[in-house]
Coordinates of C-alpha atoms in Angstrom, one line a residue:
X1 CA -77.2 156.1 -75.6
X2 CA -80.3 154.9 -73.8
X3 CA -82.8 157.4 -72.3
X4 CA -81.6 156.9 -68.7
X5 CA -78.0 157.7 -69.7
X6 CA -79.2 160.8 -71.7
X7 CA -81.0 162.1 -68.6
X8 CA -78.0 161.5 -66.4
X9 CA -75.7 163.1 -69.1
X10 CA -78.0 166.2 -68.8
X11 CA -77.4 166.2 -65.0
X12 CA -73.6 166.3 -65.6
X13 CA -74.0 169.2 -68.1
X14 CA -76.1 171.1 -65.6
X15 CA -73.6 170.3 -62.8
X16 CA -70.8 171.8 -64.8
X17 CA -72.6 175.1 -64.9
X18 CA -71.8 175.5 -61.2
X19 CA -68.0 175.5 -61.9
X20 CA -66.2 178.2 -60.0
X21 CA -69.1 179.2 -57.7
X22 CA -70.1 176.2 -55.6
X23 CA -66.8 175.3 -53.9
X24 CA -66.3 173.8 -51.3
X25 CA -69.5 172.0 -52.2
X26 CA -69.5 169.6 -55.2
X27 CA -71.0 170.4 -58.5
X28 CA -74.4 168.6 -58.9
X29 CA -77.1 168.5 -61.5
X30 CA -80.6 167.1 -61.1
X31 CA -83.3 166.3 -63.6
X32 CA -87.0 165.3 -63.0
X33 CA -88.6 163.2 -65.8
X34 CA -92.3 162.5 -66.3
X35 CA -93.6 160.3 -69.1
X36 CA -90.4 160.7 -71.1
X37 CA -90.3 164.5 -70.7
X38 CA -88.0 166.7 -68.5
X39 CA -90.4 168.7 -66.3
X40 CA -87.8 170.2 -64.0
X41 CA -84.0 170.5 -63.8
X42 CA -81.4 172.4 -61.8
X43 CA -77.8 172.7 -60.6
X44 CA -76.3 173.7 -57.3
X45 CA -76.5 177.4 -56.6
X46 CA -73.4 179.4 -55.5
X47 CA -72.1 178.3 -52.1
X48 CA -74.7 178.7 -49.4
X49 CA -77.6 178.6 -51.8
X50 CA -80.1 175.9 -52.7
X51 CA -78.8 172.6 -54.1
X52 CA -79.5 171.1 -57.5
X53 CA -82.4 168.9 -56.3
X54 CA -84.1 171.9 -54.7
X55 CA -83.8 174.0 -57.8
X56 CA -85.2 171.2 -59.9
X57 CA -88.2 170.8 -57.6
X58 CA -88.7 174.5 -57.5
X59 CA -88.8 174.6 -61.3
X60 CA -91.6 172.0 -61.3
X61 CA -93.5 174.0 -58.6
X62 CA -93.3 177.2 -60.6
X63 CA -94.5 175.5 -63.8
X64 CA -97.3 173.3 -62.5
X65 CA -98.5 175.0 -59.2
X66 CA -100.9 172.9 -57.3
X67 CA -100.4 169.9 -59.5
X68 CA -96.6 169.8 -59.0
X69 CA -96.4 167.5 -56.0
X70 CA -98.7 164.9 -57.6
X71 CA -96.6 165.1 -60.8
X72 CA -93.4 164.6 -58.9
X73 CA -94.8 161.6 -57.2
X74 CA -95.3 160.1 -60.7
X75 CA -91.8 161.1 -61.9
X76 CA -88.3 159.8 -61.9
X77 CA -85.4 161.7 -60.4
X78 CA -81.9 161.7 -61.8
X79 CA -79.1 163.3 -59.8
X80 CA -75.3 163.3 -60.5
X81 CA -74.3 162.9 -56.8
X82 CA -76.0 161.3 -53.8
X83 CA -78.5 163.7 -52.2
X84 CA -77.1 165.2 -49.0
X85 CA -78.4 163.8 -45.7
X86 CA -77.3 166.4 -43.2
X87 CA -78.0 170.0 -42.2
X88 CA -75.4 172.4 -43.4
X89 CA -76.0 175.7 -45.1
X90 CA -79.3 174.2 -46.4
X91 CA -81.6 171.3 -45.2
X92 CA -81.0 167.7 -46.4
X93 CA -82.0 167.2 -50.0
X94 CA -82.6 163.5 -49.3
X95 CA -85.4 164.3 -46.8
X96 CA -87.1 166.6 -49.3
X97 CA -87.1 163.9 -52.0
X98 CA -88.3 161.3 -49.5
X99 CA -91.3 163.5 -48.7
X100 CA -92.1 164.0 -52.3
X101 CA -91.9 160.2 -53.0
X102 CA -91.0 160.0 -56.7
X103 CA -91.2 156.6 -58.3
X104 CA -87.5 156.1 -58.6
X105 CA -84.2 157.9 -58.1
X106 CA -81.1 157.3 -60.3
X107 CA -77.9 158.4 -58.6
X108 CA -74.6 158.5 -60.6
X109 CA -72.3 158.1 -57.6
X110 CA -72.2 158.2 -53.8
X111 CA -71.0 161.2 -51.9
X112 CA -67.8 160.4 -50.0
X113 CA -68.4 163.0 -47.3
X114 CA -68.8 161.2 -44.0
X115 CA -72.1 162.9 -43.1
X116 CA -73.6 161.7 -46.4
X117 CA -71.9 158.6 -47.7
X118 CA -74.7 156.1 -48.1
X119 CA -77.0 157.9 -45.7
X120 CA -78.9 159.8 -48.4
X121 CA -79.6 156.6 -50.2
X122 CA -80.8 155.0 -46.9
X123 CA -83.3 157.9 -46.3
X124 CA -84.8 157.4 -49.8
X125 CA -85.1 153.6 -49.5
X126 CA -86.6 153.9 -46.0
X127 CA -89.3 156.1 -47.6
X128 CA -90.1 153.2 -50.1
X129 CA -88.4 154.8 -53.1
X130 CA -86.5 152.6 -55.5
X131 CA -82.9 153.8 -55.9
X132 CA -80.4 152.8 -58.5
X133 CA -76.7 153.8 -58.1
X134 CA -73.9 153.9 -60.7
X135 CA -75.4 155.4 -63.9
X136 CA -72.5 157.2 -65.5
X137 CA -70.6 156.8 -62.3
X138 CA -67.1 157.2 -63.9
X139 CA -68.1 160.5 -65.6
X140 CA -69.7 161.8 -62.4
X141 CA -66.6 161.1 -60.3
X142 CA -64.4 162.8 -62.8
X143 CA -66.6 165.8 -62.9
X144 CA -66.2 166.2 -59.1
X145 CA -62.6 165.1 -58.9
X146 CA -61.8 168.3 -57.0
X147 CA -64.3 167.5 -54.3
X148 CA -63.3 163.8 -54.1
X149 CA -59.6 164.7 -53.8
X150 CA -60.3 167.2 -51.0
X151 CA -62.5 164.7 -49.1
X152 CA -60.3 161.7 -49.7
X153 CA -56.8 163.2 -49.5
X154 CA -57.2 166.2 -47.3
X155 CA -55.8 168.6 -49.8
X156 CA -56.9 170.6 -52.8
X157 CA -56.9 169.2 -56.3
X158 CA -53.7 170.4 -57.9
X159 CA -53.5 171.5 -61.5
X160 CA -50.1 172.3 -63.0
X161 CA -50.1 174.7 -65.9
X162 CA -47.3 176.0 -68.1
X163 CA -46.5 176.9 -71.7
X164 CA -43.4 175.7 -73.5
X165 CA -41.7 176.2 -76.8
X166 CA -41.3 173.6 -79.5
X167 CA -37.8 173.0 -78.3
X168 CA -38.8 172.5 -74.7
X169 CA -38.2 175.8 -72.9
X170 CA -40.6 177.8 -70.7
X171 CA -38.7 181.1 -70.5
X172 CA -35.3 182.8 -70.1
X173 CA -33.6 183.9 -66.9
X174 CA -34.5 187.3 -65.6
X175 CA -36.9 188.4 -68.3
X176 CA -40.6 188.0 -69.3
X177 CA -41.1 185.8 -72.4
X178 CA -44.6 185.3 -73.9
X179 CA -44.8 181.8 -75.3
X180 CA -48.6 181.0 -75.7
X181 CA -50.9 182.8 -78.0
X182 CA -53.8 185.2 -77.2
X183 CA -56.4 182.4 -77.4
X184 CA -54.5 180.2 -75.0
X185 CA -54.1 183.2 -72.6
X186 CA -57.9 183.7 -72.6
X187 CA -58.4 180.0 -71.9
X188 CA -56.2 180.3 -68.9
X189 CA -58.3 183.1 -67.6
X190 CA -61.3 180.9 -67.9
X191 CA -59.6 178.2 -65.9
X192 CA -58.7 180.7 -63.2
X193 CA -62.5 181.5 -62.9
X194 CA -63.2 177.8 -62.4
X195 CA -60.7 177.1 -59.6
X196 CA -60.4 178.3 -56.0
X197 CA -56.8 179.4 -56.0
X198 CA -53.7 180.1 -58.1
X199 CA -50.1 179.9 -57.0
X200 CA -46.7 181.3 -58.1
X201 CA -43.3 181.6 -56.6
X202 CA -41.0 184.6 -55.9
X203 CA -39.2 184.6 -59.3
X204 CA -42.4 184.6 -61.3
X205 CA -43.9 187.4 -59.2
X206 CA -40.8 189.5 -59.7
X207 CA -40.1 188.9 -63.4
X208 CA -43.6 188.7 -64.8
X209 CA -45.3 190.9 -62.2
X210 CA -48.6 189.0 -62.8
X211 CA -52.0 190.1 -61.4
X212 CA -53.4 186.5 -61.5
X213 CA -56.9 187.8 -62.0
X214 CA -59.7 187.0 -64.5
X215 CA -59.4 189.9 -66.9
X216 CA -60.3 188.2 -70.2
X217 CA -63.2 186.1 -68.9
X218 CA -66.3 186.5 -66.7
X219 CA -66.1 185.1 -63.3
X220 CA -64.6 185.5 -59.8
X221 CA -60.9 186.0 -59.3
X222 CA -59.2 183.1 -57.6
X223 CA -57.4 183.4 -54.2
X224 CA -53.8 184.3 -55.1
X225 CA -51.1 182.3 -53.3
X226 CA -47.5 183.6 -53.3
X227 CA -44.4 181.7 -52.1
X228 CA -42.1 184.4 -50.9
X229 CA -39.7 183.1 -48.2
X230 CA -37.9 186.3 -47.5
X231 CA -40.7 188.8 -48.4
X232 CA -38.7 190.0 -51.4
X233 CA -41.7 191.1 -53.4
X234 CA -42.2 194.9 -53.5
X235 CA -45.4 196.1 -51.9
X236 CA -46.6 197.6 -55.2
X237 CA -46.4 194.3 -57.0
X238 CA -49.6 193.4 -58.9
X239 CA -50.1 190.2 -57.0
X240 CA -50.6 192.3 -53.8
X241 CA -53.1 194.7 -55.3
X242 CA -56.7 195.0 -54.1
X243 CA -58.3 193.1 -57.1
X244 CA -58.2 189.8 -55.2
X245 CA -57.2 188.3 -51.9
X246 CA -53.6 187.1 -51.5
X247 CA -51.9 184.7 -49.1
X248 CA -48.2 185.0 -48.8
X249 CA -46.4 182.0 -47.3
X250 CA -43.1 183.1 -45.9
X251 CA -40.5 182.6 -43.2
X252 CA -40.7 186.0 -41.6
X253 CA -44.1 187.0 -40.2
X254 CA -47.8 186.3 -39.7
X255 CA -49.9 189.4 -40.3
X256 CA -53.1 190.7 -41.9
X257 CA -53.0 193.8 -44.1
X258 CA -56.2 194.6 -45.9
X259 CA -56.6 191.9 -48.6
X260 CA -53.2 190.3 -48.0
X261 CA -52.6 187.6 -45.4
X262 CA -49.0 186.8 -44.5
X263 CA -48.5 183.3 -43.0
X264 CA -45.2 182.3 -41.5
X265 CA -44.2 178.7 -41.9
X266 CA -41.7 177.2 -39.5
X267 CA -38.9 175.3 -41.2
X268 CA -40.1 177.0 -44.4
X269 CA -38.2 174.7 -46.8
X270 CA -39.2 171.5 -45.1
X271 CA -42.1 169.7 -46.8
X272 CA -43.2 173.0 -48.3
X273 CA -45.7 171.6 -50.8
X274 CA -47.3 169.4 -48.2
X275 CA -47.6 172.2 -45.6
X276 CA -49.0 174.7 -48.2
X277 CA -51.7 172.2 -49.4
X278 CA -52.7 171.3 -45.9
X279 CA -53.0 174.9 -44.9
X280 CA -55.2 175.5 -47.9
X281 CA -57.3 172.4 -47.2
X282 CA -58.0 173.9 -43.7
X283 CA -59.2 177.1 -45.5
X284 CA -61.7 175.0 -47.6
X285 CA -59.7 175.6 -50.8
X286 CA -60.8 172.7 -53.0
X287 CA -58.6 173.3 -56.1
X288 CA -55.5 175.2 -57.1
X289 CA -53.6 176.0 -60.3
X290 CA -49.8 176.0 -60.0
X291 CA -48.7 178.7 -62.5
X292 CA -45.2 179.2 -61.1
X293 CA -41.8 178.9 -62.8
X294 CA -40.0 175.7 -63.3
X295 CA -38.7 175.4 -59.7
X296 CA -42.1 175.8 -58.2
X297 CA -43.8 173.4 -60.7
X298 CA -41.0 170.8 -60.3
X299 CA -41.3 171.0 -56.5
X300 CA -44.9 169.8 -56.6
X301 CA -44.1 167.2 -59.2
X302 CA -41.2 165.8 -57.1
X303 CA -43.4 165.7 -54.1
X304 CA -46.0 163.7 -56.1
X305 CA -48.5 166.3 -55.2
X306 CA -50.3 167.0 -58.4
X307 CA -53.4 165.6 -60.2
X308 CA -53.6 167.2 -63.6
X309 CA -51.1 169.0 -65.9
X310 CA -52.2 171.4 -68.7
X311 CA -49.3 172.1 -71.1
X312 CA -49.4 174.5 -74.0
X313 CA -46.8 173.7 -76.7
X314 CA -46.0 176.7 -78.9
X315 CA -44.7 176.5 -82.5
X316 CA -42.0 179.1 -81.5
X317 CA -38.4 178.2 -80.4
X318 CA -36.0 179.8 -77.9
X319 CA -32.9 177.7 -78.6
X320 CA -31.8 178.2 -75.0
X321 CA -33.4 179.2 -71.6
X322 CA -35.2 177.6 -68.7
X323 CA -36.2 174.0 -69.5
X324 CA -39.7 172.8 -69.0
X325 CA -40.5 170.7 -65.9
X326 CA -40.0 166.9 -66.2
X327 CA -42.9 164.6 -65.2
X328 CA -44.7 161.4 -66.1
X329 CA -48.4 161.5 -66.7
X330 CA -51.2 159.8 -68.8
X331 CA -52.2 161.9 -71.8
X332 CA -56.0 162.5 -71.6
X333 CA -56.5 165.0 -74.4
X334 CA -54.6 166.9 -77.1
X335 CA -56.1 169.7 -79.1
X336 CA -55.2 172.9 -80.9
X337 CA -55.9 176.3 -79.4
X338 CA -55.3 178.5 -82.4
X339 CA -51.7 177.5 -83.3
X340 CA -50.8 176.2 -79.8
X341 CA -51.1 172.5 -79.0
X342 CA -52.7 172.0 -75.6
X343 CA -52.0 168.6 -73.9
X344 CA -53.8 167.6 -70.7
X345 CA -52.4 164.9 -68.5
X346 CA -53.4 163.2 -65.3
X347 CA -51.0 161.7 -62.8
X348 CA -50.5 158.0 -63.4

């Protein structure tokens, strides 16, 4: 790997450190290089805070004091996403870089957001800065697939998740069945901390009584989404406790009660996945894990509204029960999590 790719790879590593805290912003990493040495680096702060480029510049300022601006002007910038060009929670990063006038800026990919797309690059070039676009572009787009999906498709990025036995069952009617091992369960809690929301249906909420929180990992609890058409879930159910906010999509009422928001959907069963995802898009939800039972998972599969599937295959068998969802996807990765086999697919 050449040095330019190494520096951009470092940007992608840094960007990943913002997972679970920057949404609905993208994850971005920035590196400043002088004479073959990284003199400053940063990643986007939790939502509302400084962006990656600002944090990288601040690191240089703190290290070198009065010499910092001169050193930056002799440096090369690497950033995993086009610097922003508009005023939002923070000033435009493109303007800041233009004022500092580094020798060159490498950008992995353009920002598809209408207020940025190409405008950040234009600001830099108008300032006389050489700009190169496309270094590790494919990797950068994949890293921010949640952001790109929300901007391009007006819906959250949808991750399907379930565990199934060796003989293809995900559970048995009316009772809770643990299929995956403890290591897999901890990994799921890590995933919850990285995504904005998590969704289950009525049956899962009744039978499993899940909290859908991050108990075995450090991070923020996701927004809990419950599909409960007739409001059959008891008020003391774990999913309605005060450990996280919950939205209940139903056919009965719209109402706020403490941390629970009830949203009535007209014609509840009609285009339900589409309606839910659009409502969540309007709430700035950028990603969601579907952790429901077979009917809920299959509903999103049949509507062609999913992007990624994470399937644990256990060595155990049930012989009978609820069959795993049926879907077609491209296998991206297969690895052991203790004695479970985790397979990750993307939609073809």
